[in-house]
Coordinates of C-alpha atoms and ligand atoms in Angstrom, one line a residue:
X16 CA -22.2 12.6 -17.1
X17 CA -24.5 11.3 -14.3
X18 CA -23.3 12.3 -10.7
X19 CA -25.4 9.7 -9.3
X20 CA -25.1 6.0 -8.5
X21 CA -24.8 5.2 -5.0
X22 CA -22.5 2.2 -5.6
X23 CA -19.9 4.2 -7.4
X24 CA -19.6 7.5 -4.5
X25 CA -16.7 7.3 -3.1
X26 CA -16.6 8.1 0.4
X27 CA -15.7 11.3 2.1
X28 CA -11.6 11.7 2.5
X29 CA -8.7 14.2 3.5
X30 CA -5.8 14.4 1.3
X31 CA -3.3 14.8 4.1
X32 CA -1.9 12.7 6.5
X33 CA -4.6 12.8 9.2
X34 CA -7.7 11.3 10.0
X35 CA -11.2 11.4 8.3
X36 CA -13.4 14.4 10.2
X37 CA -16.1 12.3 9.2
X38 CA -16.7 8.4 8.9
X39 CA -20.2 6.5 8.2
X40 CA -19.4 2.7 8.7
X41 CA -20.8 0.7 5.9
X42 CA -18.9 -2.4 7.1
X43 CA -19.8 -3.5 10.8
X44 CA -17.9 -1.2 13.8
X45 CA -17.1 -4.8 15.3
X46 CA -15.7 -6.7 12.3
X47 CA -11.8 -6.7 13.3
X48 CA -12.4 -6.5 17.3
X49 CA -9.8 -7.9 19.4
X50 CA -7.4 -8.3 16.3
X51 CA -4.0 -6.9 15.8
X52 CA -2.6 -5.4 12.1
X53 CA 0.7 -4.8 11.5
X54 CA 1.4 -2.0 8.8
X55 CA 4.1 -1.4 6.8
X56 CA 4.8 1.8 5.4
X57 CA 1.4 2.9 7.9
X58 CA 2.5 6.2 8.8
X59 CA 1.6 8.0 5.6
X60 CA -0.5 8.0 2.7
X61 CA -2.4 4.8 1.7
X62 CA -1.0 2.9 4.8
X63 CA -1.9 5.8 7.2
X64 CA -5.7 5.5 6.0
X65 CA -5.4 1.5 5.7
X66 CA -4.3 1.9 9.6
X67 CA -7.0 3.9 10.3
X68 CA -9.9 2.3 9.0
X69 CA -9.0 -1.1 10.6
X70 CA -8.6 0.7 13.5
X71 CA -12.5 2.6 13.4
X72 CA -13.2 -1.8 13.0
X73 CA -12.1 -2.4 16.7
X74 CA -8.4 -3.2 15.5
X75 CA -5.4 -2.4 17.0
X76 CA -2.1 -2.2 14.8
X77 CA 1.2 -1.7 14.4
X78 CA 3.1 0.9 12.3
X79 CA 6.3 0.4 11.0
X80 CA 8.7 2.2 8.2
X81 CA 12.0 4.4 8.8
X82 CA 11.1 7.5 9.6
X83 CA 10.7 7.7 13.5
X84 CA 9.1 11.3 13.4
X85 CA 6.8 10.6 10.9
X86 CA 5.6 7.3 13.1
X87 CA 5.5 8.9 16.9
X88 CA 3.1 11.5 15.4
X89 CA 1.4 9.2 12.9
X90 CA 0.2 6.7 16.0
X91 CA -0.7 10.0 18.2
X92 CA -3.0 10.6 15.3
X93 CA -4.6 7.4 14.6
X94 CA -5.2 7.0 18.4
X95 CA -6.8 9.9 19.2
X96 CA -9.4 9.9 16.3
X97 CA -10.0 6.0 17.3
X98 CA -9.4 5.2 20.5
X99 CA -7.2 2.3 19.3
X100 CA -3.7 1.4 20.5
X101 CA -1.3 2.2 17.5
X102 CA 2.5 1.0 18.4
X103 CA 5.0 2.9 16.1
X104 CA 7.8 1.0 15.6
X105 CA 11.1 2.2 12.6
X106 CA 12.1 -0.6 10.5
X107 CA 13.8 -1.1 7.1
X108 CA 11.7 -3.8 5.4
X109 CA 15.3 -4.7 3.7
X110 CA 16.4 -5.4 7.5
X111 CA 15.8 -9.1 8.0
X112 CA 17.1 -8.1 12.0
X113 CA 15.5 -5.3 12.1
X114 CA 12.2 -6.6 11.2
X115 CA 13.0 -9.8 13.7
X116 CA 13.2 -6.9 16.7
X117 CA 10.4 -5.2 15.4
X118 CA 7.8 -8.2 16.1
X119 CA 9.0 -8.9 18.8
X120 CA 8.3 -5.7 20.3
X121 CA 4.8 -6.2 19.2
X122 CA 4.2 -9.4 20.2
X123 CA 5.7 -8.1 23.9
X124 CA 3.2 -5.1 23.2
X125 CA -0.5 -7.9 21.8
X126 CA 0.8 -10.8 22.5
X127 CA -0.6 -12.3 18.9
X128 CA -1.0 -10.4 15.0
X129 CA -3.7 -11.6 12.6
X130 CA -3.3 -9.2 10.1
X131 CA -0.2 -8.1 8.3
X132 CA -0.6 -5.2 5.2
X133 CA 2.8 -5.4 3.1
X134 CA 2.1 -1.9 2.0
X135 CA 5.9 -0.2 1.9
X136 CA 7.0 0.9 -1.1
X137 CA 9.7 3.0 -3.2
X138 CA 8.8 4.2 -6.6
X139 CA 9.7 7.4 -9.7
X140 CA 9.5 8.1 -12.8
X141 CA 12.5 6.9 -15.2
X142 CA 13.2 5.3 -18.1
X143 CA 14.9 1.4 -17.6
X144 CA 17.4 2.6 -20.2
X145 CA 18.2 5.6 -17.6
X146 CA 18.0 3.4 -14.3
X147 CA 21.5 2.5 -12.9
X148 CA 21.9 -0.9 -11.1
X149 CA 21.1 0.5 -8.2
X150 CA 18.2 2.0 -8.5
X151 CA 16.5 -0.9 -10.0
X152 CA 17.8 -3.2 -7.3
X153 CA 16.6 -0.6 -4.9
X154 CA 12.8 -0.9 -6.0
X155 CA 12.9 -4.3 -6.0
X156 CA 14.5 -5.2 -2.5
X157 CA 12.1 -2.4 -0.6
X158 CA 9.0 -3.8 -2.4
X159 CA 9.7 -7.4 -3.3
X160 CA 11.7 -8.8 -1.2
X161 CA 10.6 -6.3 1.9
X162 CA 7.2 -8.5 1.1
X163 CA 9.0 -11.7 1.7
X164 CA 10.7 -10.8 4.7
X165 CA 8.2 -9.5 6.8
X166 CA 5.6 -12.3 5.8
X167 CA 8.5 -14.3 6.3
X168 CA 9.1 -12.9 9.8
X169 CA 5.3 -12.7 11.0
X170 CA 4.8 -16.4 9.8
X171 CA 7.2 -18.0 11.5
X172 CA 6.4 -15.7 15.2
X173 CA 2.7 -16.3 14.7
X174 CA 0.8 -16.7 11.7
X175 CA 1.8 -20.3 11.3
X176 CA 0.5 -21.1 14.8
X177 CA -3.4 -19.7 14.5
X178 CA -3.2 -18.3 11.0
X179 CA -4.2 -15.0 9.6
X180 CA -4.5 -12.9 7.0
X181 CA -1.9 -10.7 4.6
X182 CA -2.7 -8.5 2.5
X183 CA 0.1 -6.9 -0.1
X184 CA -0.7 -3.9 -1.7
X185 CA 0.8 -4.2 -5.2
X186 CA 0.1 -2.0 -8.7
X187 CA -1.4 -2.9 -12.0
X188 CA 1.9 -1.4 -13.7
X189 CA 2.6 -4.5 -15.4
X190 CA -0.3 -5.2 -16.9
X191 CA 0.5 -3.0 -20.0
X192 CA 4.0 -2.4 -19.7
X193 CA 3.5 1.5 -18.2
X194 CA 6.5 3.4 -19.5
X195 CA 8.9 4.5 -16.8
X196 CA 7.7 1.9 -14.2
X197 CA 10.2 -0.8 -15.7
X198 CA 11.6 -0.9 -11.7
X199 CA 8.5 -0.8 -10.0
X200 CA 6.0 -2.8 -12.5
X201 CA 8.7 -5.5 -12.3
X202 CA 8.6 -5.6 -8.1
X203 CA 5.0 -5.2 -7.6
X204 CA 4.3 -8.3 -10.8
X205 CA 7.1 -10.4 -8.8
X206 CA 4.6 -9.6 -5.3
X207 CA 1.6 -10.6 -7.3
X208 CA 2.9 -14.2 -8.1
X209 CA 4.9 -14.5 -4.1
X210 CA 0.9 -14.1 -3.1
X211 CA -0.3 -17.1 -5.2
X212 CA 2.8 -19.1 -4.2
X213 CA 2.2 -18.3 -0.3
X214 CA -1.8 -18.8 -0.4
X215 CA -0.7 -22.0 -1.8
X216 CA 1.7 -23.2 1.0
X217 CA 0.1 -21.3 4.0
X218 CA -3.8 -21.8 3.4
X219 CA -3.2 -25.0 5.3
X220 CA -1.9 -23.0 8.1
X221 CA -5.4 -20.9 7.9
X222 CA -3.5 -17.8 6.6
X223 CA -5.2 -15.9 3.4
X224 CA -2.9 -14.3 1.2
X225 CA -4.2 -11.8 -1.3
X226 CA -3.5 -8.1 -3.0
X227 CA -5.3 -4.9 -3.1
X228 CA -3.7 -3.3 -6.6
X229 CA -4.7 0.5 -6.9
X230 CA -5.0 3.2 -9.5
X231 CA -4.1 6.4 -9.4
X232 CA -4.8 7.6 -5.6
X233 CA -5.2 11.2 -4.8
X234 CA -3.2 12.7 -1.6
X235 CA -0.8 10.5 -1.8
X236 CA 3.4 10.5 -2.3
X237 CA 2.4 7.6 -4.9
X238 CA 0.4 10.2 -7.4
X239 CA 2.5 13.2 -6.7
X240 CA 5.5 11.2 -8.3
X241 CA 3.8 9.4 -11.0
X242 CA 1.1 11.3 -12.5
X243 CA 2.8 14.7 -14.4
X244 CA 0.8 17.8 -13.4
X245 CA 0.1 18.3 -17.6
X246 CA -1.6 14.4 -17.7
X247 CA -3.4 15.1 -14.7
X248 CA -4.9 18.7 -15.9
X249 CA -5.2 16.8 -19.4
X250 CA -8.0 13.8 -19.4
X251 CA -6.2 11.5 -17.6
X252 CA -9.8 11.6 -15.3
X253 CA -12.0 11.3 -18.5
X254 CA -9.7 8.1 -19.6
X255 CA -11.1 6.5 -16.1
X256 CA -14.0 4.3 -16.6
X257 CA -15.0 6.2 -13.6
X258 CA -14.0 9.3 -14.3
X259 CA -12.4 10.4 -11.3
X260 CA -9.2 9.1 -9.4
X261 CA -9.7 6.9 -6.4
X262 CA -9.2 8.0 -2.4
X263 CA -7.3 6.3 0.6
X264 CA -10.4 5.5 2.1
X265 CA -11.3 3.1 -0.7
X266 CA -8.3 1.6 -0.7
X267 CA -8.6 1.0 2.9
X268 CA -12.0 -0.5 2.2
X269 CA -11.1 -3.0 -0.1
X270 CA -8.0 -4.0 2.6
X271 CA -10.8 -4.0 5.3
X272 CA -12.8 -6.9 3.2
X273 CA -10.0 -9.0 2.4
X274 CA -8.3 -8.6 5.9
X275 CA -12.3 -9.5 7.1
X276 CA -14.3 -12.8 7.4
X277 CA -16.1 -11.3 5.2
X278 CA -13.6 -12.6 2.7
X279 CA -13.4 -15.9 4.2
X280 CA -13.5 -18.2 1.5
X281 CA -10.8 -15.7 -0.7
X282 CA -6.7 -16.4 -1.0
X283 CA -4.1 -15.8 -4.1
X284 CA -5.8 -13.5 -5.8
X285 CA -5.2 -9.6 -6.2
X286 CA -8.3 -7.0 -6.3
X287 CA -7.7 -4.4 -8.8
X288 CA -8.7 -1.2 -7.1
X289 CA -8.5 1.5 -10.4
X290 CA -12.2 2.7 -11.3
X291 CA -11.6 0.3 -14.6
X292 CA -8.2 2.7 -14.9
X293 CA -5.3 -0.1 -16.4
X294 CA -7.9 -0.9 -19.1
X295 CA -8.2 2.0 -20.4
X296 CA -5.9 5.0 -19.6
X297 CA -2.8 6.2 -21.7
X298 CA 0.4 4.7 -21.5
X299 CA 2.1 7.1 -23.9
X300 CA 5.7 6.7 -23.8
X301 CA 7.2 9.5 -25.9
X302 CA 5.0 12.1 -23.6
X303 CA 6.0 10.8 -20.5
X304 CA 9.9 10.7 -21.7
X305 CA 9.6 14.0 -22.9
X306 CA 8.3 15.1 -19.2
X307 CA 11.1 13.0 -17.6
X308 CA 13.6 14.8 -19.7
X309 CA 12.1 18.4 -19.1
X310 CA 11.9 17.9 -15.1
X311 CA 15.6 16.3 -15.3
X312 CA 16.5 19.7 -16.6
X313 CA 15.1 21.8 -14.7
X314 CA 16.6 19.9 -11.6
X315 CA 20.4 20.6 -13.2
Ligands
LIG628 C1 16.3 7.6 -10.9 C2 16.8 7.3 -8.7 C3 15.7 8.2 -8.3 C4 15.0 8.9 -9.4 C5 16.7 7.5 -6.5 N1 17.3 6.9 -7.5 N2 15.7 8.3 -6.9 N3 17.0 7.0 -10.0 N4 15.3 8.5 -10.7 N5 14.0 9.7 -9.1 C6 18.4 6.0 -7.4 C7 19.6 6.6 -6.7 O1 20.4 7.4 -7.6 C8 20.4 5.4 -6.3 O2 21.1 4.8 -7.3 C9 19.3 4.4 -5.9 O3 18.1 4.9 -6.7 C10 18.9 4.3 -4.5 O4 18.6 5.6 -4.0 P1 18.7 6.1 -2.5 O5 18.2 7.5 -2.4 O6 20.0 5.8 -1.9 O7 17.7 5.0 -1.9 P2 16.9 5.0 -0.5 O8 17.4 6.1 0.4 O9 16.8 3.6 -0.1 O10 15.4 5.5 -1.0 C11 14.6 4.7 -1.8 C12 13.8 5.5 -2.8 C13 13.1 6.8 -2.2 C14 12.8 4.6 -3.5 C15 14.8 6.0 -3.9 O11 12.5 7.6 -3.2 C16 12.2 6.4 -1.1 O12 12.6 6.3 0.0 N6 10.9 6.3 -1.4 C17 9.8 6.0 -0.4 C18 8.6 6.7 -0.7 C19 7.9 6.5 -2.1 O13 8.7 6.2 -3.0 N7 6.6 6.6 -2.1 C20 5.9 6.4 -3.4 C21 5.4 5.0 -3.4 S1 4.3 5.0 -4.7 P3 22.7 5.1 -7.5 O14 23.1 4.3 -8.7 O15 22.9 6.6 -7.7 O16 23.4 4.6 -6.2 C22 4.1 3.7 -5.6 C23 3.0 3.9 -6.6 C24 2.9 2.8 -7.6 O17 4.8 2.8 -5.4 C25 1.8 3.0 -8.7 C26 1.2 4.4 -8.9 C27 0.1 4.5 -10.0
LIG629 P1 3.9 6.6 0.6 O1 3.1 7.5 1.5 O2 5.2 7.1 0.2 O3 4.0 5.2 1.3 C1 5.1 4.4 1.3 C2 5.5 4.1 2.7 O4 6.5 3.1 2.8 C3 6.0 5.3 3.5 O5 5.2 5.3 4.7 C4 7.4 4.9 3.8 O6 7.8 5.4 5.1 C5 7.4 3.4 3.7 N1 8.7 2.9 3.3 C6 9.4 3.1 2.1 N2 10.5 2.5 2.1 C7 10.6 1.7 3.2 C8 11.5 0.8 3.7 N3 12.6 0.5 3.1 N4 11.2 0.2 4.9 C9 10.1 0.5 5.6 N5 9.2 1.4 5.2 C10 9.4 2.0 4.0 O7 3.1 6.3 -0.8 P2 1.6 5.8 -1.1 O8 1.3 6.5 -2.4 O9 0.7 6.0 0.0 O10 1.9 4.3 -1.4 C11 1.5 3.2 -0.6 C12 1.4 1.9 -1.3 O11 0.4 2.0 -2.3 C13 2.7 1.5 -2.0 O12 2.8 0.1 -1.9 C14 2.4 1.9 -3.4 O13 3.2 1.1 -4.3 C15 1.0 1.6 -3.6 N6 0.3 2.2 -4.7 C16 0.1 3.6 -4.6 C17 -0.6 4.2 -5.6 C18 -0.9 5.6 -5.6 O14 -1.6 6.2 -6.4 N7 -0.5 6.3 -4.6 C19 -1.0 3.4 -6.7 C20 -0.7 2.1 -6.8 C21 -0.1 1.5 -5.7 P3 9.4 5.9 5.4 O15 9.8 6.7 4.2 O16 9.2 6.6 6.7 O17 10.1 4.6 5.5

């Protein structure tokens, strides 16, 4: 297979959590200046590069999840490689008061927010006939309604006053039915639809509301859970359209141009992010039962 076409390279990436060693803008350094992100879920994986990138585009941001250490030395990070003020600030996106505090720590901090990336998440492997209550209710309050609340939140401190930009980051889980996703394919479907119904009620208030839904993204917590080591030395690659899984950085990207006037005219829709992936790869529900049920045991 070619190892060509310049339009489907992805760009250079580190699979921990730190900063690219290298970056070639493609998008102008000035796109974001002067603006302020706020980033949930930004102090690892696909929210740690999202953070970055808009950062390298003259933005400053806020980071927010639960784990304070992982913040404090997240921001240090994402300042130093950018020169951008990064406020790390612990929340529970199921914490209506504690994401109420949070803002307005940032607005004390910027005064305004124009951008807000709903990227938290929880997410496993199991079988629905395996989940209790609460595991399913669990999935859904961290990634649905955690959307809600802090869009909620954000649009009644700010956004609503000079508008803005969300951007949720969702999954294309549900658009096959993936086996052992029943939790998460259901939450990130239900964040899907919230985006059309808030595009719809806030584009008056000049706020774009839109998804980024990835594939399978290597170096994150996301792939380690949900792609079994035996699928990923199988062909799950091969079943890619693109034959290879995707990086932060293109995630980040994509995130960049909707949260960007360069995306000016674009609300309610979600941007499938997968190299072609949902079309095409397995969804093979014996295997992936019969890998659920080996790990359980070896975890007894
Ligand atoms: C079955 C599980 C489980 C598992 C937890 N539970 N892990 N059930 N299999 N592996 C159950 C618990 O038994 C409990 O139910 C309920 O879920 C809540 O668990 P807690 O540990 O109390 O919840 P909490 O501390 O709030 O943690 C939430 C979490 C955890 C989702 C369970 O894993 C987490 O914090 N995750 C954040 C990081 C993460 O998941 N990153 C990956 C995102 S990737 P009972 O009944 O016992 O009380 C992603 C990718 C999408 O979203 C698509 C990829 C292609
Ligand atoms: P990750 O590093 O585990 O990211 C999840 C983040 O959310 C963590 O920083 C976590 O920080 C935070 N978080 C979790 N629960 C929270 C809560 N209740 N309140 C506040 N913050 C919370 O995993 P990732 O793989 O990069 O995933 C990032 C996003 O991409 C998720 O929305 C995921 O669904 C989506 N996605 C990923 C893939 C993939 O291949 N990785 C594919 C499709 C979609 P704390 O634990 O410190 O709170």
């Amino acid at each position: 297979m070619s190892q060509g076409g310049f339009a489907c390279q992805p760009p250079p990436d580190v699979d921990t959590d730190d900063c690219l060693q290298e970056y070639s803008y493609l998008f102008s350094p000035d796109i974001l200046k002067g603006k302020v992100a706020f980033i949930t879920g930004g102090s690892s994986g696909i929210g740690f590069r999202i953070a970055e990138i808009l950062m390298r585009h003259g933005c400053q941001t806020v980071i927010a999840s639960r784990n304070v250490q992982r913040l404090t030395e997240a921001a240090q990070k994402l300042s130093a490689a950018t020169g951008r003020r990064c406020l790390p600030l612990v929340l529970d996106v199921r914490q209506p008061q504690a994401i109420l505090a949070a803002v307005d720590e940032a607005l004390k901090e910027f005064e305004r927010i124009d951008i807000l990336v709903n990227n938290a998440a929880g997410n496993f492997l199991c079988p629905a006939s395996s989940l209790s209550f609460n595991a399913f209710k669990t999935v859904i309050e961290i990634d649905t309604l955690g959307t809600f609340n802090v869009s909620k939140v954000l649009y009644e401190k700010c956004l609503r006053d000079h508008g803005g930009v969300i951007v949720n980051i969702t999954a294309t889980l549900s658009y096959k039915g993936q086996a052992l996703q029943a939790h998460a394919g259901t939450a990130k479907a239900a964040i899907d639809a919230m985006t059309k119904h808030l595009a719809v009620e806030w584009g008056p208030n000049k706020i774009r509301v839109n998804c980024v839904a990835p594939g399978p993204i290597s170096g994150t917590e996301g792939y380690r859970r949900l792609v079994p080591p035996q699928l990923e030395e199988g062909n799950l690659h091969q079943r890619i359209p693109l034959q290879r899984a995707g990086n932060k950085t293109e995630i980040a990207h994509s995130v960049l141009y909707l949260a960007s006037p360069l995306a000016s005219y674009v609300t309610g829709t979600t941007l499938v992010v997968d190299g072609g992936s949902w079309m095409t790869s397995e969804n093979d529900f014996p295997a992936l039962l019969d890998f659920w049920s080996t790990e359980l045991k070896k975890d007894k």
